Short mmCIF file of C-alpha atoms in Angstrom, two decimals:
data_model
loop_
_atom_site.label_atom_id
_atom_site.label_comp_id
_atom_site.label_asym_id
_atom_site.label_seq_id
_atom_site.Cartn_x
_atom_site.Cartn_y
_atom_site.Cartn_z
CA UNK A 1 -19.60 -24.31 8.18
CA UNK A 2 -17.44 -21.92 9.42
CA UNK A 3 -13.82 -22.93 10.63
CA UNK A 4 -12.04 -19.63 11.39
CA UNK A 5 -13.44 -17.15 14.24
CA UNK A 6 -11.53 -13.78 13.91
CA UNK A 7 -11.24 -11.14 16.95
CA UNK A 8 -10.78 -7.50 17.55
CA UNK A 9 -7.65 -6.12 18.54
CA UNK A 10 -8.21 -4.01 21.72
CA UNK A 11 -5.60 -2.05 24.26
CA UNK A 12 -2.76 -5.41 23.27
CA UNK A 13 -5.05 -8.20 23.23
CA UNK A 14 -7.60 -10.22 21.02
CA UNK A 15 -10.79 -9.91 22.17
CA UNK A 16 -14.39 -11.53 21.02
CA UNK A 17 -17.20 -8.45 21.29
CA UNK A 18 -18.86 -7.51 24.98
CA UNK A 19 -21.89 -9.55 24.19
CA UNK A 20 -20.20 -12.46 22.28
CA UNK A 21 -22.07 -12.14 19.11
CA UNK A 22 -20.66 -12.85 15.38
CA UNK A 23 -21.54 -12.51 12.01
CA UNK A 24 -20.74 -14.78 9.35
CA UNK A 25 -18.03 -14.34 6.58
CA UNK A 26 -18.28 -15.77 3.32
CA UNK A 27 -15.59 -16.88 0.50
CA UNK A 28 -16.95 -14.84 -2.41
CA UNK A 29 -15.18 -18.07 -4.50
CA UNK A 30 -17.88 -20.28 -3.77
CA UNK A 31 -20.48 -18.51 -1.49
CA UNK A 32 -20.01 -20.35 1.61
CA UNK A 33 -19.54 -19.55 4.92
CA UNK A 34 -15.57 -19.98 6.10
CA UNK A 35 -15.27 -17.77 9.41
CA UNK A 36 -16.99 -15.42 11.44
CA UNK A 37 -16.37 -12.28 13.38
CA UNK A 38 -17.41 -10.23 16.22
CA UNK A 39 -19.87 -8.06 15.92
CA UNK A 40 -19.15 -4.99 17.89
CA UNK A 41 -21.56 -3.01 19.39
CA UNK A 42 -21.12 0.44 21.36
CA UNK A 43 -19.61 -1.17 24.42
CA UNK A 44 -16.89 -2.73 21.68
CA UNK A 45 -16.37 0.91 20.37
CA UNK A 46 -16.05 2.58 23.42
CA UNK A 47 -13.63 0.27 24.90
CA UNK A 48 -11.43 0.46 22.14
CA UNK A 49 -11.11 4.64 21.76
CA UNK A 50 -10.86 4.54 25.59
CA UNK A 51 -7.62 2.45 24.88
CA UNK A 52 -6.25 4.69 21.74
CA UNK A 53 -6.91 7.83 24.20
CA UNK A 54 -5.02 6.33 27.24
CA UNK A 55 -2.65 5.57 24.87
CA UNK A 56 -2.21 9.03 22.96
CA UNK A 57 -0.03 10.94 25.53
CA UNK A 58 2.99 8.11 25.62
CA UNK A 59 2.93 7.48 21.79
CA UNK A 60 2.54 11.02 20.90
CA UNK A 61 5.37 11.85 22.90
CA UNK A 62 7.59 9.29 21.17
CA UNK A 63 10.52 10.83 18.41
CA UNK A 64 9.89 10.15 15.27
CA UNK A 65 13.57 7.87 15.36
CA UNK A 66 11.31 5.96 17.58
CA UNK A 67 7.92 5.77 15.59
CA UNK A 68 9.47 4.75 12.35
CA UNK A 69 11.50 2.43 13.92
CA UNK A 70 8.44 0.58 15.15
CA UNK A 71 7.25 0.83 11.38
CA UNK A 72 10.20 -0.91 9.91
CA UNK A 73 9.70 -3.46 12.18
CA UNK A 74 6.70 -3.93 11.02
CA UNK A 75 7.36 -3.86 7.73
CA UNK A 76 9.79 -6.43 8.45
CA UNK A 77 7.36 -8.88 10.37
CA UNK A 78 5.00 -8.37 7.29
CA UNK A 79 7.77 -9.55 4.81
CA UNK A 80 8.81 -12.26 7.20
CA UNK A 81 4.70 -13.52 7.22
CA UNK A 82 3.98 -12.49 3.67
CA UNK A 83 2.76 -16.00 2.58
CA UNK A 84 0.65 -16.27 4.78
CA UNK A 85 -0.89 -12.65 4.86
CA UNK A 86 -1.28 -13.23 0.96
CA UNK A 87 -3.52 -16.54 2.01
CA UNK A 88 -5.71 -14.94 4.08
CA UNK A 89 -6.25 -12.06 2.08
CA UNK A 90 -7.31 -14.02 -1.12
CA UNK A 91 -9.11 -16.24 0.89
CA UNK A 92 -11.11 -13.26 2.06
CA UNK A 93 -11.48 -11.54 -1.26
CA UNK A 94 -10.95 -13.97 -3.88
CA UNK A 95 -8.43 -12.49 -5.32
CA UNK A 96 -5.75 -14.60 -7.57
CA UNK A 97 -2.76 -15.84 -5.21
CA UNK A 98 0.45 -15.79 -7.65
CA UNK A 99 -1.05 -11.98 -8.81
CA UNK A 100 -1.77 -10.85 -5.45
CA UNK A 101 1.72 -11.95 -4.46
CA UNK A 102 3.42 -9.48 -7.25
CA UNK A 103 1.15 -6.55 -7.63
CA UNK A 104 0.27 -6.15 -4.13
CA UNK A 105 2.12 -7.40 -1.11
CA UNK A 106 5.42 -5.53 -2.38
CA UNK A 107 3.48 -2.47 -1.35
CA UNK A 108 2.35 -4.07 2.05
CA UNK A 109 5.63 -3.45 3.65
CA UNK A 110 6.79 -0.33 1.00
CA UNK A 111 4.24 1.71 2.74
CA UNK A 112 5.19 1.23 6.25
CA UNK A 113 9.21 1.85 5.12
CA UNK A 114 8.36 5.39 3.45
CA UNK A 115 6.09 6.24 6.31
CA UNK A 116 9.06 5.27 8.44
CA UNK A 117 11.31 7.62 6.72
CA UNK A 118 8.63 10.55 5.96
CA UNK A 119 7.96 10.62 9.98
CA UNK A 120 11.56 11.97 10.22
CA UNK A 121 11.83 14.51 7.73
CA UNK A 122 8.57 16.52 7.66
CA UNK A 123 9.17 20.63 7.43
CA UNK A 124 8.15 23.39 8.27
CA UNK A 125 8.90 27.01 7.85
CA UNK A 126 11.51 28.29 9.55
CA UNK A 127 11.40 30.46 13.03
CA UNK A 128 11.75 34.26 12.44
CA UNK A 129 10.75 37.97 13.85
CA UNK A 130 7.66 38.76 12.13
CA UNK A 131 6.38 41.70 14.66
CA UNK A 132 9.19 43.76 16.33
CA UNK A 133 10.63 41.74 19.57
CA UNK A 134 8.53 38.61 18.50
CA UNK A 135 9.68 35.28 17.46
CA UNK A 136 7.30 33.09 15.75
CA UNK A 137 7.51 29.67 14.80
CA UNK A 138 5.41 26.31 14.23
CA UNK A 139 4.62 23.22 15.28
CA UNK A 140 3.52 20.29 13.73
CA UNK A 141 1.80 18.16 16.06
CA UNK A 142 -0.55 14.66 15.82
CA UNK A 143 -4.60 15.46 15.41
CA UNK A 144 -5.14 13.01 18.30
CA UNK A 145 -7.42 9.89 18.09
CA UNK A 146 -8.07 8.70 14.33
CA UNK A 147 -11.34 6.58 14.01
CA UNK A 148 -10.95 5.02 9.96
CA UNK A 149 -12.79 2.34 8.32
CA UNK A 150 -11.38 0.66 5.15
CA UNK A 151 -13.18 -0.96 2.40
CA UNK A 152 -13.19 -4.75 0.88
CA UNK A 153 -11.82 -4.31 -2.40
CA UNK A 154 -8.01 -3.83 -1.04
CA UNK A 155 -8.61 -4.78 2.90
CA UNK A 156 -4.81 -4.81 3.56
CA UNK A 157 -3.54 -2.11 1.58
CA UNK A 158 -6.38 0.39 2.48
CA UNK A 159 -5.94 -0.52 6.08
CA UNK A 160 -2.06 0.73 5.54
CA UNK A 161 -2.98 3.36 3.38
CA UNK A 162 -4.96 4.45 6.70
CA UNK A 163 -2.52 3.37 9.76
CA UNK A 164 1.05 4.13 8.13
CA UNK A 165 0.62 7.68 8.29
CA UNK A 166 -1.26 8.39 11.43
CA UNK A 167 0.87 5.90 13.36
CA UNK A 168 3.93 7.97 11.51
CA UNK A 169 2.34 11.38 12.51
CA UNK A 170 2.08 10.12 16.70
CA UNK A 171 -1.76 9.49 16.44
CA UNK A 172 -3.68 6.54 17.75
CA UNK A 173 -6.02 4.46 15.88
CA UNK A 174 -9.45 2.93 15.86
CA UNK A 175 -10.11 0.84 12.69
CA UNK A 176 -12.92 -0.77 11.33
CA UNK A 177 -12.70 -2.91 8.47
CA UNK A 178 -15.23 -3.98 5.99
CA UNK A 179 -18.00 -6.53 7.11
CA UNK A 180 -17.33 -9.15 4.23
CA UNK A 181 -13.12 -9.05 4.53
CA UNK A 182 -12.04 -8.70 8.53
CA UNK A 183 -9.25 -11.47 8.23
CA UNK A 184 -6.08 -9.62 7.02
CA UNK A 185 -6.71 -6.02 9.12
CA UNK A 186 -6.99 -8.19 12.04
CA UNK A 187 -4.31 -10.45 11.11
CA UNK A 188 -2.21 -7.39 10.50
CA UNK A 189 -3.52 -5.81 13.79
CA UNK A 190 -2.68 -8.75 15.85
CA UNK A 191 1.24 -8.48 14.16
CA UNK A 192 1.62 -4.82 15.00
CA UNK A 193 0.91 -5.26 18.83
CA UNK A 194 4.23 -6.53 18.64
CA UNK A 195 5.90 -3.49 17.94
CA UNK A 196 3.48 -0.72 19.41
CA UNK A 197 2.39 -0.39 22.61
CA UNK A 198 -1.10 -1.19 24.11
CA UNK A 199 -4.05 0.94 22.43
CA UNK A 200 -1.85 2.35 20.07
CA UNK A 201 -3.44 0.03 17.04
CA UNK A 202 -7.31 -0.61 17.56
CA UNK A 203 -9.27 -2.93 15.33
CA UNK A 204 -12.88 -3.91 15.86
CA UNK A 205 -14.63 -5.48 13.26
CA UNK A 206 -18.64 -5.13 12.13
CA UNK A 207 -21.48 -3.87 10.06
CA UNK A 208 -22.69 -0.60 9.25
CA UNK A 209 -24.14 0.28 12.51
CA UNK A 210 -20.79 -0.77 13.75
CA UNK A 211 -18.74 2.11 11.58
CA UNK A 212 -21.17 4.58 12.70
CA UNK A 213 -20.79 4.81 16.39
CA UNK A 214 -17.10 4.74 14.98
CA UNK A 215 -17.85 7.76 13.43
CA UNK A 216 -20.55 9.69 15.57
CA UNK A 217 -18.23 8.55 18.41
CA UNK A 218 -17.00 12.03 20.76
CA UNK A 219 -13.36 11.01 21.10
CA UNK A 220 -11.77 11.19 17.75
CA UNK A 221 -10.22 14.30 16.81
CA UNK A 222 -10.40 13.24 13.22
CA UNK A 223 -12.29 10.15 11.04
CA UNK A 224 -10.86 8.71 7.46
CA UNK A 225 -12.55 6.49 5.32
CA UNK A 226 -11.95 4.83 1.75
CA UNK A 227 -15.88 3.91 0.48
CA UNK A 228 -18.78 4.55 -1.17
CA UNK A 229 -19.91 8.56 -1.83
CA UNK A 230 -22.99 7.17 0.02
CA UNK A 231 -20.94 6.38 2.85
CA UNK A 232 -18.57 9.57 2.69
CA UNK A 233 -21.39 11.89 2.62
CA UNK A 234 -23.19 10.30 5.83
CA UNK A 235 -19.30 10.53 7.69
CA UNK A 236 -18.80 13.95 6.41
CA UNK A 237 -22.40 14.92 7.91
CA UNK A 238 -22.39 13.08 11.45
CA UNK A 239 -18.69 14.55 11.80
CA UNK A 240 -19.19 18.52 10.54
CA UNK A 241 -22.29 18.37 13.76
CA UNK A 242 -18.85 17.46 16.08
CA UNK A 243 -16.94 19.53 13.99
CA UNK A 244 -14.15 16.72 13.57
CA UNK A 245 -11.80 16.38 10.68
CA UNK A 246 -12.81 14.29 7.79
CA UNK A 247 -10.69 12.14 5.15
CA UNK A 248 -12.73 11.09 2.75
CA UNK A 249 -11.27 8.90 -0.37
CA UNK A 250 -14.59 7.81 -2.31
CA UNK A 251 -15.77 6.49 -5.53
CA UNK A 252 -14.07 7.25 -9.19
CA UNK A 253 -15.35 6.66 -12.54
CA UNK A 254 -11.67 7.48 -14.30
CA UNK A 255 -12.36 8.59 -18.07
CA UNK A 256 -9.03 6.91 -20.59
CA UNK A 257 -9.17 9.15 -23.39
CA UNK A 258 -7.59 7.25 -26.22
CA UNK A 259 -6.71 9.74 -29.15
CA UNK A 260 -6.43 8.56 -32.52
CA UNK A 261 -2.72 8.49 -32.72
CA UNK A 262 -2.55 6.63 -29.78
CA UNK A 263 -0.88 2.93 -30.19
CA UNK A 264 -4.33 1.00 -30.26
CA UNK A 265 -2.75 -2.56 -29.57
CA UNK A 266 -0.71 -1.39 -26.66
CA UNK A 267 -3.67 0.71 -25.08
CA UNK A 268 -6.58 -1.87 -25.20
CA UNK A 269 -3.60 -4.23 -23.75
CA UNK A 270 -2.89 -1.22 -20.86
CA UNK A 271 -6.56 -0.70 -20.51
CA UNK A 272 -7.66 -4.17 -20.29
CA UNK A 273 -5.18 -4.91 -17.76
CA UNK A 274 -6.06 -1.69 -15.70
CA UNK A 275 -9.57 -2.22 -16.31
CA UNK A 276 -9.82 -5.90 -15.28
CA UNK A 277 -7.82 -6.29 -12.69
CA UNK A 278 -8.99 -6.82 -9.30
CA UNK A 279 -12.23 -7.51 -11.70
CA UNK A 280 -12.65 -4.13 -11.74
CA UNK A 281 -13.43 -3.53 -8.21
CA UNK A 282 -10.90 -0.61 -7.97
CA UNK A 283 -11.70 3.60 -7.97
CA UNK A 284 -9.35 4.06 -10.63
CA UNK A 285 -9.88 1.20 -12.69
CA UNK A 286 -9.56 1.71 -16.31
CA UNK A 287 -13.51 0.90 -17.20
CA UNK A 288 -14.12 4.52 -19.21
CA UNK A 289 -12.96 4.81 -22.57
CA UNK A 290 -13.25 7.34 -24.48
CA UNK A 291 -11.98 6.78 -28.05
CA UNK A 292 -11.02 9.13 -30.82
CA UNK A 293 -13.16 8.94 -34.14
CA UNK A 294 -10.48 7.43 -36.37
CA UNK A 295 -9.21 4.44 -33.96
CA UNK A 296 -13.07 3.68 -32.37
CA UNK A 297 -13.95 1.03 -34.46
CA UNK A 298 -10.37 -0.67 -34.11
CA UNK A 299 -9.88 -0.08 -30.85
CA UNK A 300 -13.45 -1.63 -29.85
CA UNK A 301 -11.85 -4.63 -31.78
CA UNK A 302 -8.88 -5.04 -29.47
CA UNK A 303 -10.42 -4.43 -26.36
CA UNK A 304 -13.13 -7.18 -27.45
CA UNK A 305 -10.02 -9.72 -27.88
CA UNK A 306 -8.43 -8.50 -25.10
CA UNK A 307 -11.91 -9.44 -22.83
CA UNK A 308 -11.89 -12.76 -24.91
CA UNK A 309 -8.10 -13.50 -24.21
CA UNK A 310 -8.82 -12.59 -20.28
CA UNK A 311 -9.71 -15.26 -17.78
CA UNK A 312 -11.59 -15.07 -14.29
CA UNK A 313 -11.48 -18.04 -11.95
CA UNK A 314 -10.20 -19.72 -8.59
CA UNK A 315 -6.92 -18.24 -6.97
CA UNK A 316 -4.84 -20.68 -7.59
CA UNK A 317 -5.11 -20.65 -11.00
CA UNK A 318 -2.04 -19.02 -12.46
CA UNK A 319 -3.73 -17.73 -15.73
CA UNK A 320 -6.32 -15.63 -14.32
CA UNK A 321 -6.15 -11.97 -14.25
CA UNK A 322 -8.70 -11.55 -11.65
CA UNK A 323 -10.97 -13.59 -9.28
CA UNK A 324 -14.49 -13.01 -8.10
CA UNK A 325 -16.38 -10.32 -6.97
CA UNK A 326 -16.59 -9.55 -3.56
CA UNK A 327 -20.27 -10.20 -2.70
CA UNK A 328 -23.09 -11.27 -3.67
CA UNK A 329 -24.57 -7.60 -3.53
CA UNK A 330 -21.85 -6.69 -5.61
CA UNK A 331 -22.56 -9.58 -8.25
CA UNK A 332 -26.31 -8.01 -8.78
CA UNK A 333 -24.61 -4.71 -8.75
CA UNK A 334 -22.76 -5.53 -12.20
CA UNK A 335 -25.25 -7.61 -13.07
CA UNK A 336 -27.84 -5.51 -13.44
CA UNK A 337 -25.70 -2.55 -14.65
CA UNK A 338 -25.58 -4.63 -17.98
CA UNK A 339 -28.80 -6.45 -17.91
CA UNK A 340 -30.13 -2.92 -18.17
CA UNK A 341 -28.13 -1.62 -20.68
CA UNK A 342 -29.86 0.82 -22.95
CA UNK A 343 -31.16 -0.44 -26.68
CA UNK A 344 -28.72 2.01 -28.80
CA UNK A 345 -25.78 0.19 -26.84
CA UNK A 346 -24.33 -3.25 -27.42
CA UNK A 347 -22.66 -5.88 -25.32
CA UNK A 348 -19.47 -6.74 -27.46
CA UNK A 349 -18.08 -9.40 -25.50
CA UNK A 350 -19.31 -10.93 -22.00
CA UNK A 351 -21.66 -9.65 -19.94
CA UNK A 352 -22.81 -12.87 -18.06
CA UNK A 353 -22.39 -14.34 -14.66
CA UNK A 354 -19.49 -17.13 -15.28
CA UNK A 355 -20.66 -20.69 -13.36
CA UNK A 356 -23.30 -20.79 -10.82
CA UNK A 357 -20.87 -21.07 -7.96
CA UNK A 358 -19.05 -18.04 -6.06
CA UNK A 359 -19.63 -14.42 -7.60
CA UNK A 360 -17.74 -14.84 -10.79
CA UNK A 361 -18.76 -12.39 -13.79
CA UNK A 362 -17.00 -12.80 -17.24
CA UNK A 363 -14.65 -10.21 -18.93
CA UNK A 364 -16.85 -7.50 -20.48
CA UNK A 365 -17.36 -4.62 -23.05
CA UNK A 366 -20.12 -2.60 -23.53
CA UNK A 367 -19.77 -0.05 -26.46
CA UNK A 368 -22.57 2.56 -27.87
CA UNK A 369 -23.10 4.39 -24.57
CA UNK A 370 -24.00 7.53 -24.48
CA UNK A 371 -23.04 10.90 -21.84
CA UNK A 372 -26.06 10.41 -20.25
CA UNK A 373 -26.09 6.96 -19.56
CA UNK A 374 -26.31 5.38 -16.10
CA UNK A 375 -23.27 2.91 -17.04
CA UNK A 376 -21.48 6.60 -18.16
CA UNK A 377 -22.59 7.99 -15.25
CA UNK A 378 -22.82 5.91 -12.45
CA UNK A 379 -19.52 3.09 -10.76
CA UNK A 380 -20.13 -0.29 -11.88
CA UNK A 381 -17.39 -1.45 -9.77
CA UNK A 382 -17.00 -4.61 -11.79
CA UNK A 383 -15.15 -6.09 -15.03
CA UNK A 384 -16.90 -4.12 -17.68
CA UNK A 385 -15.48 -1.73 -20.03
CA UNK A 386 -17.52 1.11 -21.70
CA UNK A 387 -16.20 2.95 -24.93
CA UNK A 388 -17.77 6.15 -26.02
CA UNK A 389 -16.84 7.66 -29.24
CA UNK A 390 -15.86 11.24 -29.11
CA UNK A 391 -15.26 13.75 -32.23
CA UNK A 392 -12.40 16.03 -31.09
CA UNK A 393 -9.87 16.93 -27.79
CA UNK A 394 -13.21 19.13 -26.32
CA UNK A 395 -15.49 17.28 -26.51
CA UNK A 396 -13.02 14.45 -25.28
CA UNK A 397 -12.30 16.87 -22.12
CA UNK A 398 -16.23 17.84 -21.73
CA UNK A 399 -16.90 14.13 -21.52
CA UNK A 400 -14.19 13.32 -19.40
CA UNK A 401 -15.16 15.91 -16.71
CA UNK A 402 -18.87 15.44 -17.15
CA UNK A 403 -19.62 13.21 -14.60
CA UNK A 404 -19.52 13.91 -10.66
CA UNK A 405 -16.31 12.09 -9.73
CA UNK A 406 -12.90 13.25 -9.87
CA UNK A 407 -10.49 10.71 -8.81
CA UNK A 408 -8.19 9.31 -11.59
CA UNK A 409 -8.11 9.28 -15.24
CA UNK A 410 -5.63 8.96 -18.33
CA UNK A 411 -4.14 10.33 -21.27
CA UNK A 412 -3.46 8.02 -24.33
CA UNK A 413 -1.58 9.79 -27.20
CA UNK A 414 2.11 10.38 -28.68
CA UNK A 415 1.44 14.17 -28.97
CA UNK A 416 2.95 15.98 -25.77
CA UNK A 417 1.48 19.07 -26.16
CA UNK A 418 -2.00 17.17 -26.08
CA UNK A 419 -0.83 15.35 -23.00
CA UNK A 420 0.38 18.28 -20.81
CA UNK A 421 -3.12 20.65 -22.05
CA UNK A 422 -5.12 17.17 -20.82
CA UNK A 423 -3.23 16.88 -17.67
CA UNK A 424 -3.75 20.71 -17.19
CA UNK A 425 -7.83 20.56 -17.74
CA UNK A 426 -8.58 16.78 -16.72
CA UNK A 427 -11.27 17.79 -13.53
CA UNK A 428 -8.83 14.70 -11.82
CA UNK A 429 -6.78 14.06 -8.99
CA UNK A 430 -4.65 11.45 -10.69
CA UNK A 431 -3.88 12.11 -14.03
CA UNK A 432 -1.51 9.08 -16.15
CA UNK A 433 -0.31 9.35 -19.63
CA UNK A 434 0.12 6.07 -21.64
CA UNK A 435 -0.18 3.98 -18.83
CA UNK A 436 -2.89 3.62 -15.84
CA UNK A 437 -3.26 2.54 -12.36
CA UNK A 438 0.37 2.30 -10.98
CA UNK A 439 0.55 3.46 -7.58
CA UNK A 440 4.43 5.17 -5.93
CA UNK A 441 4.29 5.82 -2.15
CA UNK A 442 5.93 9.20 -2.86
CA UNK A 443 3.24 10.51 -5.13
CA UNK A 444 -0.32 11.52 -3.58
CA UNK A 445 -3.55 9.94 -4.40
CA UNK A 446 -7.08 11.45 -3.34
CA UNK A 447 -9.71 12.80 -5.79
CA UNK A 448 -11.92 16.23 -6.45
CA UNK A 449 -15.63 16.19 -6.22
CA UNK A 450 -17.70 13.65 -5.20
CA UNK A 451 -14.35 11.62 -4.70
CA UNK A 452 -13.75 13.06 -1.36
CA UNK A 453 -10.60 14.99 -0.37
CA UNK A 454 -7.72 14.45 1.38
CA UNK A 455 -4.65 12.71 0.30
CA UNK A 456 -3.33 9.17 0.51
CA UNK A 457 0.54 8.40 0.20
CA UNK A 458 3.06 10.42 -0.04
CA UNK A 459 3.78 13.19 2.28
CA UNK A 460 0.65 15.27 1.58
CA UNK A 461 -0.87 11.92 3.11
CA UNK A 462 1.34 12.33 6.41
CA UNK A 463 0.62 16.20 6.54
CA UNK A 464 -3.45 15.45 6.60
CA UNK A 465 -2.69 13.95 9.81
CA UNK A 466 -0.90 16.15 11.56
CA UNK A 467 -2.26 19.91 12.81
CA UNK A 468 -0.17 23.08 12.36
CA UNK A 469 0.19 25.76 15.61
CA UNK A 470 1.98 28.79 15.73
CA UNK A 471 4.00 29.53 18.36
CA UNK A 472 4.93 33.39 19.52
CA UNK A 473 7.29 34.39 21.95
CA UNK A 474 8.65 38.01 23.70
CA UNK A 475 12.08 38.46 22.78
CA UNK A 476 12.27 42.12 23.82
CA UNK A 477 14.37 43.52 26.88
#
């Protein structure tokens, strides 16, 4: 039964939906029923972008001293409550505690300082007399009202992948967070009202009919997701007929081209970790190998102990590298990726459900695939590597850019003139050499493709929220 009922974050206050109604939440550990949520309906949505627009004019008035000094204090509030935002996140996801601790609640609070610090410094190009007796110059002003929805793989991060930069660029937010992991975007909603005023931050929670009225809603000026291509496609469509602006950070299926005088022990132990972790539910994960002629067979061999060596299981066991998948949809997802797996491939290690309780799936590779394959082709979203054999650097490259994504990928090799010619011709918007998956809030992330556009981090991430307008004026006598 469930013991936990979350609420949306409206105008300053925690609020159950209009008509009272909830939707259960499960603990993808053991596929019971923990909490529940509101389920918002249209009267839920319009209350809360009423509340961001009668609170755009104040907060987009603020200085950006001000703005990022609200951020720091909430990065300092998150540090303050980290154990506890780590609980409820892995509660909600499964994810292992002590490894959810290290690799991802240093960036919880990271975030919100660079944003902090970014608000103050962006630039523009200087003020000067481009027609006779004319001054021009321009201003960079906030897009307005922001309706975003964030995905369940990385609730908390994505949510402040989403928020840090809007908030930092004097928009106001409505946010919808995935159906199956509400708890740590409200939790996190509920410890910003602290620090920002009343409909400022906006989080209602729901299903799919509840992120489209987001969406299709008239007040936004703009609408960012992280999601499916499904899902991007249908915002970018009910947003082009209302002409807003879209953000769209999608799916990935990143190719790791490991050439054959690439160190095989230390890349199937990069890989594996990249590829595995967060069991694989992850964009950018490292599930697409590509392997030079001469190190195939061997490095087949040490990604198969690597999968062997790896362990899945409950969060608070300290040797796991990764802990269940999300849902059960996502469970017959992988599950049926491998189960269908063509006869001139071969399963070389895993590819079972582990235990009959929670969503659990065991370390996996999968090796024989061809171009053309729908494991090639198509996200499993899950822990299972595929290796491909390739014979030389194009056919590596014509490979690595044949499929329809274009969000991250990586270069495995000692030869730097390889390296920089990949990096060059890599169809990619993340491209790593000898190493995969680590994330800098400096640096941009966003894909090419069918991986959306727009950029996340950095401050090409704060510019996407902010609108340029020139600015003339008469200077003559």
């Amino acid at each position: 039964m469930a013991d936990q009922r979350f609420k949306n974050v409206v105008n300053g206050e925690l609020v159950d939906s209009a008509s009272g109604e909830t939707y259960d939440i499960v603990d993808p550990t053991s596929g019971e029923v923990y909490a529940q949520a509101p389920m918002s309906g249209a009267e839920d949505v319009d209350r809360a972008y009423a509340a961001a627009d009668a609170a755009f004019e104040a907060w987009s008035e603020t200085t950006p001293q001000d703005r990022g000094n609200a951020m720091l204090d909430i990065a300092r509030a998150i540090e303050e409550r980290i154990e506890e935002i780590n609980a409820v996140e892995c509660k909600d996801t499964g994810k292992p505690l002590g490894l959810t601790m290290s690799e991802e609640m240093p960036y919880a609070s990271d975030h919100f300082k660079f944003f902090a610090g970014a608000a103050r410094v962006l630039e523009g190009r200087s003020a000067g007399e481009y027609m006779a007796d004319h001054t021009s110059w321009v201003r960079r002003e906030p897009i307005g009202v922001v309706g975003q929805v964030t995905p369940w793989n990385y609730p908390l991060l994505m949510m402040i992948w989403k928020i840090a930069p809007a908030l930092a660029g004097g928009n106001t937010i409505v946010l919808k967070p995935s159906d199956t992991t509400p708890a740590s975007s409200t939790l996190l909603a509920e410890i910003c009202q602290e620090f920002l005023p009343p409909g400022v931050l906006n989080v209602v929670c729901g299903d799919r009919d509840t992120g489209r009225r987001l969406v299709e809603h008239k007040t936004p000026q703009m609408v960012a997701i992280t999601g499916s291509v499904r899902a991007g496609m249908e915002v970018a469509g009910s947003a082009a007929a209302d002409l807003k602006r879209v953000h769209l950070e999608l799916g990935g299926k990143a190719p790791v081209i490991v050439f054959d005088d690439a160190d095989v022990e230390k890349a199937a132990e990069g890989i594996a970790m990249a590829g595995y972790f967060n069991a694989g539910q992850d964009c950018t994960a490292a599930t697409r190998v590509l392997a030079g002629p001469g190190v195939h067979d061997d490095f087949v061999a040490a990604i198969t102990e690597q999968a062997k060596s790896t362990r899945t299981g409950l969060p608070d066991d300290e040797d796991v590298l990764y802990g269940a998948l999300n849902n059960e949809n996502q469970l017959s997802r992988v599950t049926g990726m491998v189960d269908r797996l063509p006869d001139h491939a071969m399963v070389a290690a895993g590819g079972h459900r582990q235990g009959s309780v929670g969503y659990f799936y065991e370390p996996t590779v999968l090796a024989g695939l061809r171009q053309d394959d729908e494991q090639i082709q198509n996200e499993i979203f899950g822990p299972v590597i595929t290796v491909q054999r390739f014979g030389d650097e194009a056919e590596a490259l014509r490979w690595a850019n044949g499929v329809e994504y274009g969000l991250a990928s990586s270069v495995w090799t000692k030869d730097h003139g390889r390296a920089m010619r990949m990096s060059k011709r890599l169809d990619f918007g993340v491209v790593w050499i000898n190493t995969h998956i680590p994330f800098i809030s400096e640096m941009p992330h966003g894909g090419f493709k069918h991986s959306g556009y727009g950029k996340d981090l950095s401050m090409y991430g704060l510019e996407d929220y902010t609108r340029i307008k020139h600015v003339m004026s008469y200077i003559g006598a």
